[in-house]
Tab-separated table of C-alpha atoms in Angstrom:
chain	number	residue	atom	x	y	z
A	476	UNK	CA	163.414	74.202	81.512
A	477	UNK	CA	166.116	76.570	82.745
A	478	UNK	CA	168.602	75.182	85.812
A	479	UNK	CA	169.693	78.266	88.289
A	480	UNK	CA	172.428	77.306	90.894
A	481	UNK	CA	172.114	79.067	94.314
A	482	UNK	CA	173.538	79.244	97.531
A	483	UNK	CA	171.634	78.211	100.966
A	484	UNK	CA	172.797	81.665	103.164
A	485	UNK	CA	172.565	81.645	107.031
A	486	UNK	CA	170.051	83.227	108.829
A	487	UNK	CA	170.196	84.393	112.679
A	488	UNK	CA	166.300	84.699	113.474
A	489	UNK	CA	166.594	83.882	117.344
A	490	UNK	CA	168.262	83.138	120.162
A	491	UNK	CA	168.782	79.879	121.383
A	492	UNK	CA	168.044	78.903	125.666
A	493	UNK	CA	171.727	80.077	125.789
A	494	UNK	CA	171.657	83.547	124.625
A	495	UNK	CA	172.801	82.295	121.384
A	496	UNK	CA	172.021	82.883	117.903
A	497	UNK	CA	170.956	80.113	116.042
A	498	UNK	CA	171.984	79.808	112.180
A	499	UNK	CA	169.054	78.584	110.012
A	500	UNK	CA	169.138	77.578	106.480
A	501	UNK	CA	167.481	80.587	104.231
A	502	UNK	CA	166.869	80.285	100.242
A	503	UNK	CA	165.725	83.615	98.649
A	504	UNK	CA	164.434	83.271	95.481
A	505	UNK	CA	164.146	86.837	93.204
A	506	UNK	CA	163.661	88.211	90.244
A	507	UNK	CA	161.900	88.929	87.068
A	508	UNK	CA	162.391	85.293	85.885
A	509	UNK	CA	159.933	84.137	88.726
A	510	UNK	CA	156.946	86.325	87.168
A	511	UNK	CA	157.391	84.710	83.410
A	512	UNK	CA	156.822	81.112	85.344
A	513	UNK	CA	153.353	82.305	87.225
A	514	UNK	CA	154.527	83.516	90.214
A	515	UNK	CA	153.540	87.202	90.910
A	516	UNK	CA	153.708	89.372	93.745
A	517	UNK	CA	150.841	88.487	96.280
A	518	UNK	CA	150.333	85.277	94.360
A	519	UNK	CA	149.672	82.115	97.037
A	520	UNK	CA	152.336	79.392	96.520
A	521	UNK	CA	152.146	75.285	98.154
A	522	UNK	CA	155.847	74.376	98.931
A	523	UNK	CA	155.888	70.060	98.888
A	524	UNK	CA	158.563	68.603	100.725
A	525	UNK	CA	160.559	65.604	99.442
A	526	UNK	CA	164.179	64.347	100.670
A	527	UNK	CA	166.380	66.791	98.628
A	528	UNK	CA	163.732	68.750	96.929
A	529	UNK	CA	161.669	71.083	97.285
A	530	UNK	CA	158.478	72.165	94.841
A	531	UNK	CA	156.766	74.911	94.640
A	532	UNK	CA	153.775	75.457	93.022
A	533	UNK	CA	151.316	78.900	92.846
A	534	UNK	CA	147.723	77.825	94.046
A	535	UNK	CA	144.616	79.638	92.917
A	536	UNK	CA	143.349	81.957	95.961
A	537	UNK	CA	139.971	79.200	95.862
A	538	UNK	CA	141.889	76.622	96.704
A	539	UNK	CA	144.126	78.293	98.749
A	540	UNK	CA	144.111	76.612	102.865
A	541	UNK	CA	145.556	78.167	105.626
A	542	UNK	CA	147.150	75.715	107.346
C-alpha cells in the first residue's frame, strides 16, 4: 500500500445570501496511479464517510444505486 500526501484546495462554487463567494473544501484526485487500483474512467465509485476518512470504493454498474 502506497501513502500520497495532498492538499484540500478551495473552491468558490456559489454565492452566499450576501453576494459572497463561499470557499468549499475540494480534493482532486488524478492520475495514472488511480487506473492500476480499479478505478477507470466512467467507472461508478461509493465514497463512505467516517470522522477523518474518507473511502472510496469502485462499485460494479449492477449494483450501482442512484441515490
Amino acid at each position: 500500500m502506497n501513502t500520497r500526501f495532498l492538499t484540500i484546495s478551495g473552491a468558490l462554487p456559489y454565492a452566499d445570501k450576501k453576494g459572497r463567494f463561499v470557499l468549499v473544501p475540494l480534493i482532486r484526485l488524478q492520475g495514472k496511479w488511480l487506473e492500476g487500483l480499479g478505478f477507470c474512467s466512467g467507472s461508478k465509485i461509493q465514497v463512505l464517510e467516517q470522522e477523518n476518512k474518507i473511502i472510496i470504493e469502485v462499485v460494479k454498474e449492477d449494483s450501482y444505486v442512484k441515490s
